[in-house]
Coordinates of C-alpha atoms in Angstrom, one line a residue:
M26 CA -13.3 97.6 -58.9
D27 CA -16.6 96.1 -58.5
T28 CA -17.0 93.3 -55.9
R29 CA -18.3 90.0 -56.8
D30 CA -21.4 90.3 -54.6
E31 CA -22.9 93.0 -56.3
M32 CA -25.6 93.1 -58.9
E33 CA -25.9 95.8 -61.6
L34 CA -28.9 98.1 -61.7
P35 CA -29.5 98.4 -65.4
E36 CA -29.2 101.8 -66.8
P37 CA -32.1 101.2 -69.1
K38 CA -34.4 100.7 -66.2
I39 CA -33.2 103.9 -64.6
R40 CA -33.5 106.1 -67.6
A41 CA -37.1 104.6 -68.2
Q42 CA -37.8 106.4 -65.0
Y43 CA -36.8 109.9 -66.0
P44 CA -40.3 111.0 -67.1
Q45 CA -41.9 110.0 -64.0
A46 CA -39.0 111.6 -61.9
L47 CA -39.3 114.8 -63.9
A48 CA -43.1 114.9 -63.3
L49 CA -42.3 114.8 -59.6
L50 CA -40.0 117.7 -59.9
T51 CA -42.5 119.8 -62.1
G52 CA -45.3 119.6 -59.5
F53 CA -47.6 117.5 -57.4
D54 CA -50.2 118.5 -54.5
H55 CA -49.5 117.2 -51.1
A56 CA -51.0 117.9 -47.7
P57 CA -48.6 117.0 -44.8
R58 CA -49.5 114.4 -42.5
L59 CA -46.7 114.1 -39.9
A60 CA -44.6 117.2 -40.5
A61 CA -46.1 120.8 -39.6
A62 CA -46.7 122.9 -42.6
A63 CA -45.2 126.0 -42.5
A64 CA -46.8 129.4 -44.3
P65 CA -46.5 128.9 -48.0
A66 CA -43.5 131.0 -49.2
A67 CA -44.0 132.9 -52.3
L68 CA -41.5 132.0 -55.2
P69 CA -39.4 135.3 -56.3
E70 CA -40.8 137.1 -59.0
R71 CA -39.1 137.4 -62.4
S72 CA -38.4 140.5 -64.4
P73 CA -41.3 142.0 -66.4
G74 CA -41.7 140.1 -69.7
V75 CA -39.8 136.8 -68.6
P76 CA -42.3 133.8 -68.7
R77 CA -43.1 132.1 -65.4
A78 CA -43.3 128.4 -67.1
S79 CA -40.2 126.3 -66.6
R80 CA -38.1 125.3 -69.3
F81 CA -39.0 121.8 -68.5
R82 CA -42.4 120.7 -69.3
S83 CA -44.0 117.4 -67.7
T84 CA -45.6 114.6 -70.0
T85 CA -47.9 113.8 -67.1
P86 CA -51.3 115.3 -67.5
G87 CA -52.4 118.0 -65.0
L88 CA -49.1 118.4 -63.6
A89 CA -47.6 121.2 -65.6
G90 CA -49.3 124.4 -64.5
L91 CA -49.8 124.1 -60.9
P92 CA -49.9 127.6 -59.5
A93 CA -47.2 127.8 -56.8
Q94 CA -49.3 129.7 -54.3
R95 CA -52.0 127.1 -53.9
P96 CA -51.5 125.5 -50.4
G97 CA -49.9 122.1 -50.8
A98 CA -48.5 122.6 -54.1
V99 CA -45.0 121.7 -54.7
R100 CA -42.9 122.8 -57.8
L101 CA -39.4 121.9 -57.1
I102 CA -38.0 123.0 -60.4
E103 CA -39.4 126.6 -60.0
R104 CA -38.1 126.6 -56.4
I105 CA -34.8 125.5 -57.2
E106 CA -34.4 127.7 -60.5
R107 CA -35.5 130.9 -58.8
T108 CA -33.2 130.5 -55.7
G109 CA -31.3 133.6 -55.3
G110 CA -34.1 135.7 -57.2
D111 CA -32.3 135.5 -60.7
D112 CA -34.1 135.5 -63.8
L113 CA -32.0 132.6 -65.2
P114 CA -31.2 129.1 -63.5
S115 CA -27.6 129.1 -62.2
A116 CA -25.1 126.3 -62.8
A117 CA -25.8 125.1 -59.2
A118 CA -29.6 125.1 -59.8
A119 CA -29.2 123.0 -62.9
T120 CA -26.5 120.4 -61.1
V121 CA -29.2 120.2 -58.1
L122 CA -32.1 119.5 -60.6
R123 CA -30.1 117.0 -62.7
V124 CA -29.0 115.2 -59.5
L125 CA -32.5 115.1 -58.0
R126 CA -34.0 113.7 -61.4
R127 CA -31.2 111.1 -61.4
A128 CA -31.6 110.3 -57.7
L129 CA -35.3 109.9 -58.3
A130 CA -35.0 107.4 -61.2
I131 CA -32.5 105.3 -59.6
A132 CA -34.9 105.2 -56.4
L133 CA -38.0 104.3 -58.7
A134 CA -35.8 101.6 -60.6
M135 CA -34.7 100.0 -57.2
G136 CA -38.2 100.3 -56.1
D137 CA -39.3 97.9 -59.0
E138 CA -36.2 95.6 -58.3
T139 CA -37.4 95.3 -54.7
A140 CA -41.0 94.7 -55.3
A141 CA -40.0 92.0 -58.0
R142 CA -38.0 90.2 -55.3
S143 CA -40.5 90.6 -52.3
G144 CA -43.5 89.6 -54.2
A145 CA -45.0 92.9 -54.0
A146 CA -45.3 93.5 -57.8
E147 CA -47.6 90.4 -58.1
L148 CA -50.0 91.7 -55.0
K149 CA -50.1 95.0 -56.7
R150 CA -51.5 93.7 -59.8
A151 CA -53.9 91.7 -57.8
N152 CA -54.9 94.9 -55.9
L153 CA -55.6 96.6 -58.9
E154 CA -57.6 93.9 -60.3
N155 CA -59.8 93.4 -57.0
R156 CA -58.5 90.0 -56.5
L157 CA -56.3 90.7 -53.5
P158 CA -57.3 88.1 -50.9
A159 CA -58.1 89.6 -47.6
E160 CA -55.6 87.5 -45.8
R161 CA -53.0 89.0 -47.9
R162 CA -53.7 92.7 -47.0
S163 CA -51.7 92.9 -43.9
A164 CA -48.7 91.3 -45.7
F165 CA -49.3 93.5 -48.7
A166 CA -49.3 96.7 -46.4
D167 CA -46.0 95.4 -44.9
L168 CA -44.3 95.1 -48.5
L169 CA -45.5 98.6 -49.5
A170 CA -44.0 100.0 -46.4
A171 CA -40.7 98.2 -47.0
E172 CA -40.6 99.3 -50.6
S173 CA -41.3 102.8 -49.4
L174 CA -38.4 102.9 -47.1
A175 CA -36.3 101.4 -49.6
V176 CA -37.0 104.2 -52.1
L177 CA -36.8 106.8 -49.8
S178 CA -33.2 105.4 -48.8
V179 CA -31.9 105.3 -52.3
L180 CA -33.4 108.8 -53.2
A181 CA -31.6 110.1 -49.9
N182 CA -28.1 108.4 -50.5
A183 CA -28.1 108.7 -54.2
T184 CA -28.7 112.5 -53.7
A185 CA -25.9 112.7 -51.1
F186 CA -23.4 110.6 -53.1
L187 CA -23.9 112.6 -56.4
L188 CA -23.7 115.9 -54.8
A189 CA -20.8 115.1 -52.5
E190 CA -18.3 117.0 -54.7
H191 CA -20.1 120.2 -54.8
A192 CA -20.3 120.2 -50.9
A193 CA -19.3 123.1 -49.0
A194 CA -17.3 123.2 -45.6
E195 CA -20.2 124.5 -43.7
A196 CA -23.5 122.4 -43.1
P197 CA -26.6 124.5 -42.4
D198 CA -28.7 123.5 -39.2
I199 CA -32.2 122.4 -41.1
G200 CA -33.6 120.5 -38.3
G201 CA -35.0 117.0 -38.7
V202 CA -37.0 115.1 -41.4
D203 CA -40.5 114.2 -40.4
E204 CA -42.5 113.4 -43.2
I205 CA -41.9 109.9 -43.8
L206 CA -44.9 108.2 -45.3
T207 CA -45.0 104.5 -46.0
D208 CA -48.2 104.0 -47.6
A209 CA -46.8 103.4 -51.2
P210 CA -43.6 104.4 -52.9
H211 CA -45.2 107.3 -54.7
V212 CA -46.7 108.9 -51.6
A213 CA -43.5 108.5 -49.8
L214 CA -41.5 110.4 -52.5
Q215 CA -44.1 113.1 -52.5
G216 CA -43.8 113.6 -48.8
A217 CA -40.0 113.7 -49.0
L218 CA -40.0 116.1 -51.8
W219 CA -42.6 118.3 -50.1
E220 CA -40.1 118.6 -47.2
L221 CA -37.1 119.3 -49.4
D222 CA -39.2 122.2 -50.8
A223 CA -40.2 123.3 -47.3
K224 CA -36.6 123.3 -46.4
L225 CA -35.2 124.9 -49.3
A226 CA -38.0 128.0 -49.0
A227 CA -36.9 128.5 -45.3
H228 CA -33.2 128.2 -45.6
A229 CA -31.9 128.6 -49.3
A230 CA -31.1 132.0 -50.5
D231 CA -28.1 131.6 -52.8
D232 CA -26.4 128.7 -54.7
A233 CA -24.0 127.8 -51.9
T234 CA -27.1 127.3 -49.5
L235 CA -29.0 125.5 -52.3
V236 CA -26.5 122.8 -52.7
A237 CA -25.8 123.0 -48.8
V238 CA -29.8 122.5 -47.8
T239 CA -30.3 119.8 -50.3
L240 CA -27.3 118.0 -49.0
A241 CA -28.2 118.4 -45.4
W242 CA -31.8 117.2 -46.3
A243 CA -30.6 114.2 -48.0
E244 CA -28.4 113.1 -45.0
A245 CA -31.2 113.8 -42.5
L246 CA -33.7 111.7 -44.7
A247 CA -31.1 108.8 -44.8
A248 CA -30.7 108.8 -41.2
A249 CA -34.4 109.0 -40.4
V250 CA -35.4 106.0 -42.9
A251 CA -32.5 103.9 -41.6
A252 CA -33.8 104.5 -38.0
R253 CA -37.4 103.6 -39.1
A254 CA -36.3 100.6 -41.1
E255 CA -34.6 99.0 -37.8
A256 CA -38.1 97.8 -36.6
A257 CA -39.9 97.4 -40.0
P258 CA -40.8 94.1 -41.4
A259 CA -40.4 92.7 -44.8
T260 CA -37.1 94.6 -45.7
A261 CA -35.1 91.5 -46.4
A262 CA -35.8 91.8 -50.2
F263 CA -33.9 95.2 -50.1
T264 CA -31.3 94.4 -47.4
G265 CA -30.4 90.8 -48.5
A266 CA -28.6 91.9 -51.8
R267 CA -26.3 94.6 -53.0
W268 CA -26.4 96.8 -56.2
R269 CA -24.2 99.1 -58.0
V270 CA -25.1 101.8 -60.5
A271 CA -22.4 101.5 -62.9
A272 CA -22.6 104.9 -64.4
D273 CA -22.2 106.9 -61.2
D274 CA -20.3 104.1 -59.4
L275 CA -23.0 104.3 -56.9
P276 CA -23.0 101.4 -54.3
I277 CA -26.4 100.4 -52.9
A278 CA -26.1 98.1 -49.8
G279 CA -29.5 98.3 -47.8
F280 CA -30.0 101.3 -45.9
A281 CA -26.2 101.6 -45.3
P282 CA -25.0 105.3 -46.4
A283 CA -23.3 105.4 -49.8
T284 CA -20.2 107.3 -49.7
R285 CA -18.3 108.6 -52.7
A286 CA -15.3 106.3 -53.9
R287 CA -13.3 109.2 -55.3
G288 CA -10.9 110.8 -52.9
K289 CA -10.4 114.6 -53.0
P290 CA -7.0 116.2 -53.2
V291 CA -5.6 116.4 -49.7
Q292 CA -5.1 120.0 -48.9
M293 CA -2.0 119.7 -46.6
A294 CA 1.5 120.6 -46.6
F295 CA 3.3 117.2 -46.7
K296 CA 6.6 116.3 -44.8
R297 CA 9.2 113.9 -45.9
P298 CA 10.5 111.5 -43.3
E299 CA 13.9 113.1 -43.1
E300 CA 12.2 116.3 -42.0
V301 CA 11.0 114.6 -38.9
V302 CA 13.5 115.2 -36.0
G303 CA 13.5 112.6 -33.0
N304 CA 10.5 110.5 -32.5
A305 CA 12.3 107.5 -33.8
I306 CA 9.5 104.6 -33.2
A307 CA 6.7 106.7 -34.1
K308 CA 8.3 107.8 -37.5
H309 CA 9.3 104.2 -38.0
Q310 CA 5.9 102.7 -37.2
A311 CA 4.2 105.5 -39.1
M312 CA 6.2 104.6 -42.2
R313 CA 5.4 101.0 -41.9
L314 CA 1.9 101.7 -41.4
A315 CA 1.7 103.9 -44.6
R316 CA 2.9 100.9 -46.7
M317 CA 0.6 98.5 -44.9
L318 CA -2.3 100.5 -46.0
V319 CA -1.6 100.5 -49.7
A320 CA -1.3 96.6 -49.7
Y321 CA -5.2 96.6 -49.5
D322 CA -6.6 94.6 -52.1
F323 CA -9.7 96.4 -53.7
D324 CA -11.3 93.3 -55.5
R325 CA -11.0 91.0 -52.1
R326 CA -11.7 94.0 -50.0
M327 CA -9.1 92.8 -47.6
N328 CA -5.6 93.4 -46.6
P329 CA -2.9 90.7 -46.1
F330 CA -1.5 92.4 -43.1
V331 CA -5.0 91.9 -41.5
E332 CA -4.9 88.2 -42.3
L333 CA -1.4 87.7 -41.4
G334 CA -1.5 90.0 -38.3
G335 CA 0.2 93.4 -37.4
F336 CA -2.2 95.7 -39.1
I337 CA -2.9 99.1 -36.8
F338 CA -6.6 99.9 -37.1
T339 CA -6.1 102.7 -34.3
F340 CA -3.4 104.3 -32.8
L341 CA -2.7 107.0 -30.1
G342 CA -0.1 109.5 -30.5
D343 CA 0.8 111.7 -27.5
G344 CA 3.3 114.1 -26.3
R345 CA 3.8 117.5 -25.0
P346 CA 2.9 120.4 -27.1
G347 CA 5.4 121.3 -29.9
T348 CA 6.9 117.9 -30.0
G349 CA 5.9 117.0 -33.5
K350 CA 2.4 115.4 -33.7
T351 CA 1.2 117.6 -36.6
T352 CA 4.4 116.9 -38.6
L353 CA 3.9 113.2 -38.1
I354 CA 0.5 113.4 -39.6
Q355 CA 1.8 115.5 -42.5
M356 CA 4.5 112.9 -43.0
M357 CA 2.2 109.8 -42.9
A358 CA -0.4 111.5 -45.0
G359 CA 2.0 112.6 -47.4
L360 CA 3.7 109.0 -47.9
V361 CA 0.1 107.4 -48.3
N362 CA -0.7 110.0 -50.8
D363 CA 2.5 109.4 -52.8
Y364 CA 1.8 105.5 -52.7
C365 CA -1.7 105.9 -53.8
S366 CA -0.6 108.3 -56.6
V367 CA 1.7 105.4 -57.9
A368 CA -0.9 102.7 -57.6
G369 CA -3.9 104.9 -58.8
Y370 CA -5.9 104.5 -55.8
P371 CA -8.2 106.8 -54.3
F372 CA -7.1 108.4 -51.2
R373 CA -9.3 110.1 -48.4
Y374 CA -7.9 112.2 -45.5
Q375 CA -10.2 113.6 -42.9
N376 CA -9.8 115.0 -39.5
L377 CA -12.4 115.2 -36.8
G378 CA -11.9 118.4 -35.1
I379 CA -13.0 120.5 -32.3
D380 CA -15.4 122.3 -35.0
N381 CA -17.5 119.1 -35.2
V382 CA -18.8 119.5 -31.6
D383 CA -22.1 121.0 -32.2
S384 CA -24.7 122.5 -29.7
Y385 CA -27.7 120.9 -31.6
Q386 CA -28.4 117.4 -30.0
G387 CA -27.5 114.6 -32.1
K388 CA -25.6 116.6 -34.7
S389 CA -22.1 116.0 -33.1
G390 CA -22.9 112.1 -33.2
Q391 CA -23.7 112.6 -36.7
N392 CA -20.8 114.4 -37.6
A393 CA -18.4 111.8 -36.0
R394 CA -20.5 108.9 -37.7
A395 CA -20.2 110.8 -41.1
F396 CA -16.3 111.2 -40.4
V397 CA -15.8 107.5 -39.5
D398 CA -18.1 106.3 -42.5
A399 CA -16.1 108.3 -45.1
V400 CA -12.7 106.9 -43.7
I401 CA -13.8 103.1 -43.7
D402 CA -15.3 103.4 -47.2
P403 CA -14.1 100.0 -48.6
A404 CA -13.6 101.8 -51.8
V405 CA -10.7 104.1 -50.7
I406 CA -7.6 104.1 -48.8
G407 CA -8.6 105.9 -45.7
F408 CA -6.7 108.0 -43.2
G409 CA -8.5 109.7 -40.4
T410 CA -7.1 111.7 -37.5
I411 CA -8.7 113.1 -34.3
D412 CA -6.4 116.0 -33.2
D413 CA -6.7 117.2 -29.6
I414 CA -8.8 114.2 -28.8
D415 CA -9.2 115.1 -25.2
Q416 CA -11.2 118.3 -26.3
V417 CA -13.2 116.6 -29.1
A418 CA -14.2 113.4 -27.2
G419 CA -15.6 113.8 -23.6
R420 CA -14.8 111.4 -20.6
R421 CA -18.0 109.8 -19.5
G422 CA -19.0 111.0 -16.0
D423 CA -17.2 114.4 -16.5
R424 CA -19.5 117.0 -15.7
Q425 CA -17.3 119.5 -17.9
S426 CA -17.9 117.4 -20.9
S427 CA -20.6 118.9 -23.2
S428 CA -23.5 116.5 -24.7
G429 CA -21.8 116.7 -27.9
Q430 CA -18.4 115.6 -26.8
Q431 CA -20.2 112.6 -25.2
E432 CA -21.7 111.7 -28.5
I433 CA -18.7 111.7 -30.1
T434 CA -17.4 109.4 -27.7
A435 CA -20.1 106.9 -28.0
V436 CA -19.6 107.0 -31.7
L437 CA -15.8 106.5 -31.8
M438 CA -15.9 103.8 -29.2
D439 CA -18.4 101.6 -31.3
A440 CA -16.4 102.5 -34.5
F441 CA -13.1 101.4 -33.1
A442 CA -14.0 98.0 -31.1
G443 CA -17.7 97.8 -31.3
A444 CA -19.9 94.7 -32.2
G445 CA -20.1 95.5 -35.7
T446 CA -16.6 96.6 -36.3
V447 CA -15.0 95.2 -39.5
V448 CA -11.3 96.0 -40.1
R449 CA -10.7 95.4 -43.6
G450 CA -7.2 97.0 -43.9
N451 CA -8.0 100.0 -46.0
A452 CA -8.1 102.5 -43.5
T453 CA -6.4 103.7 -40.2
F454 CA -7.4 106.2 -37.4
G455 CA -4.9 108.2 -35.4
M456 CA -5.9 109.8 -32.0
F457 CA -3.5 112.7 -31.2
S458 CA -3.3 114.7 -27.8
N459 CA -1.3 116.7 -25.5
H460 CA -2.9 115.4 -22.7
A461 CA -3.6 111.6 -23.1
E462 CA -4.5 111.3 -19.3
S463 CA -7.7 113.2 -20.1
I464 CA -9.0 110.9 -22.4
D465 CA -11.8 108.6 -21.7
E466 CA -9.9 105.4 -20.5
A467 CA -12.2 102.9 -22.4
L468 CA -11.6 105.1 -25.6
R469 CA -7.9 105.5 -25.1
Q470 CA -7.5 101.6 -24.6
R471 CA -9.0 101.2 -28.0
A472 CA -5.8 102.5 -29.5
G473 CA -4.3 99.4 -30.8
A474 CA -0.6 101.1 -30.9
R475 CA 1.0 104.0 -28.9
F476 CA 3.0 106.1 -30.6
L477 CA 5.2 108.3 -27.9
I478 CA 6.1 111.6 -29.5
D479 CA 8.4 113.3 -27.5
G480 CA 10.3 115.4 -30.0
P481 CA 14.1 116.1 -30.2
R482 CA 15.7 114.6 -27.0
T483 CA 19.5 114.7 -27.7
Q484 CA 22.1 117.4 -28.5
A485 CA 22.3 116.0 -31.8
D486 CA 18.5 116.0 -32.3
Y487 CA 18.5 119.9 -31.2
I488 CA 21.4 120.6 -33.7
D489 CA 19.5 118.7 -36.6
I490 CA 16.3 120.5 -36.1
F491 CA 17.8 123.7 -35.9
A492 CA 19.8 123.3 -39.1
L493 CA 16.7 121.8 -40.7
L494 CA 14.6 124.7 -39.7
L495 CA 17.1 127.2 -40.5
G496 CA 17.4 126.1 -44.3
K497 CA 20.5 126.6 -46.4
H498 CA 20.4 130.5 -47.0
H499 CA 23.3 131.1 -44.5
A500 CA 27.1 130.7 -44.3
I501 CA 27.2 129.5 -40.7
P502 CA 29.4 126.6 -40.5
V503 CA 28.0 123.0 -39.2
G504 CA 30.9 122.7 -36.7
D505 CA 31.9 119.4 -34.9
H506 CA 28.8 117.3 -36.0
D507 CA 27.7 114.8 -38.6
L508 CA 24.5 116.4 -39.8
M509 CA 21.4 114.2 -39.8
R510 CA 23.4 111.2 -38.9
A511 CA 21.6 110.8 -35.3
Q512 CA 18.3 110.3 -37.6
Q513 CA 19.2 107.2 -39.3
I514 CA 16.1 105.5 -38.6
K515 CA 17.3 101.9 -38.2
A516 CA 19.9 102.8 -35.6
A517 CA 17.6 105.3 -33.6
V518 CA 14.7 102.5 -33.8
R519 CA 17.1 99.6 -32.4
Q520 CA 18.3 102.0 -29.7
G521 CA 14.5 103.2 -28.9
Y522 CA 13.2 99.6 -28.6
A523 CA 16.3 98.7 -26.5
G524 CA 15.3 101.3 -24.0
H525 CA 12.2 99.2 -23.1
D526 CA 14.2 96.2 -22.1
R527 CA 13.4 97.4 -18.6
P528 CA 10.3 99.5 -17.6
T529 CA 11.2 103.2 -17.2
D530 CA 8.5 104.0 -14.6
A531 CA 9.8 103.6 -11.1
A532 CA 6.7 101.8 -9.8
L533 CA 6.7 99.4 -12.8
A534 CA 10.3 98.8 -12.5
A535 CA 9.6 97.3 -8.9
I536 CA 7.2 94.8 -10.3
W537 CA 9.7 94.1 -13.0
D538 CA 12.5 93.5 -10.4
E539 CA 10.3 91.4 -8.1
V540 CA 9.1 89.2 -11.0
S541 CA 12.6 88.8 -12.5
A542 CA 14.1 87.7 -9.2
R543 CA 11.5 85.2 -8.8
L544 CA 11.2 83.6 -12.1
G545 CA 14.6 84.6 -13.9
P546 CA 14.7 85.3 -17.5
M547 CA 11.2 85.7 -19.1
D548 CA 11.6 83.2 -21.9
T549 CA 8.1 81.1 -21.4
L550 CA 4.7 82.0 -22.0
A551 CA 4.2 81.3 -18.2
D552 CA 6.8 83.7 -17.1
I553 CA 5.3 86.3 -19.5
G554 CA 1.9 85.5 -18.0
A555 CA 3.2 86.0 -14.6
Y556 CA 4.7 89.3 -15.2
L557 CA 1.2 90.5 -17.1
H558 CA -0.9 89.2 -13.8
A559 CA 1.6 91.0 -11.4
I560 CA 1.2 94.3 -13.6
A561 CA -2.7 93.9 -13.6
Q562 CA -2.7 93.2 -9.7
A563 CA -0.9 96.8 -9.4
E564 CA -2.8 98.6 -11.9
P565 CA -6.8 97.5 -12.1
R566 CA -7.0 99.6 -15.5
F567 CA -4.5 97.0 -16.9
T568 CA -7.3 94.5 -18.4
G569 CA -7.9 92.1 -21.1
R570 CA -8.0 94.8 -23.6
A571 CA -4.6 96.2 -22.7
V572 CA -3.1 92.5 -23.1
K573 CA -5.1 92.4 -26.9
N574 CA -3.2 95.7 -27.5
I575 CA 0.0 94.3 -26.7
T576 CA -0.3 91.1 -28.6
D577 CA -1.4 93.5 -31.7
A578 CA 1.7 95.3 -31.1
I579 CA 3.9 92.1 -31.0
K580 CA 2.3 91.2 -34.1
T581 CA 3.0 94.4 -35.7
R582 CA 6.8 93.9 -34.4
A583 CA 6.7 90.5 -36.4
M584 CA 5.7 92.6 -39.6
D585 CA 8.5 95.1 -38.8
F586 CA 10.6 94.4 -42.0
D587 CA 11.6 96.6 -45.0
M588 CA 9.6 96.0 -48.1
P589 CA 11.4 96.8 -51.1
D590 CA 11.5 100.3 -52.1
E591 CA 10.9 99.1 -55.8
W592 CA 7.5 97.6 -54.9
F593 CA 6.2 101.1 -54.2
E594 CA 7.9 103.1 -57.3
T595 CA 5.7 101.4 -59.8
P596 CA 2.4 99.4 -59.3
E597 CA 3.4 96.2 -61.2
P598 CA 5.7 94.5 -58.7
F599 CA 3.4 94.4 -55.7
L600 CA 0.6 96.9 -55.5
H601 CA -1.4 95.5 -58.6
Q602 CA -0.4 91.6 -57.8
P603 CA -3.3 89.4 -57.1
Y604 CA -4.3 89.0 -53.5
A605 CA -2.8 85.6 -53.0
R606 CA 0.5 86.6 -54.4
K607 CA 0.5 89.8 -52.2
L608 CA 0.0 87.2 -49.3
D609 CA 3.0 85.1 -50.2
M610 CA 5.2 87.8 -50.8
I611 CA 4.4 89.4 -47.3
A612 CA 4.6 86.2 -45.4
A613 CA 8.1 85.4 -46.8
L614 CA 9.4 88.6 -45.1
R615 CA 7.6 87.9 -41.7
Q616 CA 10.0 87.7 -38.7
P617 CA 9.7 85.3 -35.8
I618 CA 8.4 86.5 -32.4
T619 CA 11.0 86.4 -29.7
P620 CA 10.7 86.7 -26.0
A621 CA 12.7 90.1 -25.8
M622 CA 10.4 91.4 -28.2
V623 CA 7.3 90.5 -26.2
V624 CA 8.8 91.9 -23.0
Q625 CA 9.6 95.2 -25.0
E626 CA 6.1 95.6 -25.9
I627 CA 4.7 94.7 -22.6
N628 CA 7.1 97.5 -20.9
R629 CA 6.2 100.1 -23.8
Y630 CA 2.3 99.7 -23.4
A631 CA 2.4 99.5 -19.5
D632 CA 4.9 102.5 -19.1
S633 CA 2.3 104.4 -21.2
E634 CA -0.6 103.4 -18.9
W635 CA 1.5 104.3 -15.7
R636 CA 2.4 107.8 -17.5
Y637 CA -1.3 108.6 -18.1
A638 CA -2.6 107.4 -14.5
E639 CA 0.2 109.4 -12.7
T640 CA -0.1 112.4 -14.9
A641 CA -4.0 112.2 -14.3
D642 CA -3.5 111.8 -10.5
E643 CA -0.9 114.6 -10.4
R644 CA -3.4 117.1 -12.3
A645 CA -6.3 116.2 -9.9
I646 CA -4.0 116.8 -6.8
D647 CA -2.8 120.2 -8.2
E648 CA -6.3 121.2 -8.8
A649 CA -7.3 120.3 -5.4
V650 CA -4.6 122.0 -3.7
R651 CA -5.3 125.1 -5.7
G652 CA -9.0 125.0 -4.8
M653 CA -7.9 124.6 -1.0
E654 CA -5.6 127.6 -1.1
R655 CA -8.1 129.7 -2.9
M656 CA -10.7 128.7 -0.1
A657 CA -8.2 129.5 2.6
E658 CA -7.5 132.9 1.1
A659 CA -11.0 133.6 0.8
Q660 CA -11.7 132.8 4.5
R661 CA -8.8 135.1 5.4
R662 CA -10.3 137.8 3.7
F663 CA -13.7 137.1 5.2
G664 CA -12.5 137.3 8.5
G665 CA -10.7 141.0 8.0
G666 CA -7.4 139.8 7.3
A667 CA -5.1 142.1 5.4

């Protein structure tokens, strides 16, 4: 599924760099200039009779046989092979070495491509022949620095990309990467590999930590190089084009991180829609969104629902504990997984949880950015969730929020509605919370849709959920009840939407009554605008972003139609159709936008904002009252009261 704007990095050019890559892994001398040199760590001794020489021999004179104990000597092959102290290299060690050789070869080949495009290759020849003009030396240094950064970026991203499938759950804290040299590409590579050797010596004790430390080093190197490149000149030759390594399906797009396109099997107990009791509107919208996601076209890297309107990029599911938020996640992930299996699409599900909040400064933000980048990867169908977001992301200005929580808030705000946010339609993010009023207001308003998850409400709902959870291994009769009839989605959704013809909150209902009495039925844009203005006057937090979210919800309602089931049973009728054909098929089903639909979506959104505000105020008042009561009791005891 290559895109039209990518050039292929030829495989012969990559393989031609294998000898030089192997020479770098075998051994070289390097004296650190920017990073602090640690005390040299001795390599583990082998058993008697086992030769110390590596099975790999360098073809570069003077590099095979460097003593490991000499200060500044880097022998990565020996370092990696002997991790854990065994006499023979493990499978993990062999994997890491092959990945590093491949990543180095790709980086060197990419350096040659960059040098040829920027003109650095010709200046290198002129410099070797002592014919480089003095006035070109500054430009030559800038081009060498840009090529060095490009080589380092490709080395880091290729290593992380190729090792991703071997990653463990835990990531070690190895600190930052400091030895970033830009004198020349080979000097830059030596500095990076010297630092990898130092990280492995300090943190790698077995196969698991060997892979983890290498991955952590690659990610830290990629982030550091990207930060350095923001102010570096002459990088256009690298950032102005896109490449792909076909054999590895590795994309190279400037200094952007390369994420693996293949999705891992989702480890989750999926739920079927009939297993979700109550929550009619939330279930209905989640089912619609699951089908919207797989309408994504991998060749165009765009979704027809984004072009036509109505795609939900972010949504907020809030409700009391035990009302079914986790079940809704399991249902939607299961539907997307099934549709992707039919179409042969890679599916990636990730959750950003409280364990991603780290005490190390900057690490929480890195975790959040890695989560976002993995989900929005245009080569996969992505579904990302942030469960208990009120605990994961902190409110700005809240002294009880840690710096890690504040970092996550900043990353999510930029990712969901930042200046560089691009919605392709291949990914969606769901934020879930038992206390939506505790979420940062600006972050909460970045949720384009609101799913009220209130669980079972009626007597029929409680009968249905009890029967469902009890199972069939009993002889208790159902009684006077038509089992699961109340869960028929169409009837429940119609009833749910009709419940928003009038606001449910008392304060908002008063505004509705006043505007309705003054204007009558709201059937024109002027009437609707007057209602929105009245709401905004009563609630300052009801801003232009709220109006945007309402209009997005209205467009989603216009796309609230039944796509035929046969479109998703086999890929040929719809999923594998060309983009233009998908666009026509979907546009033919689109429903007209009516004033009643608009009013319902305004009331749904405004009701949720009023609910959050009132709940937050009540919590603040309760906390203040408890504080006053404690202070009064303390004063009474201090005064000698019984």
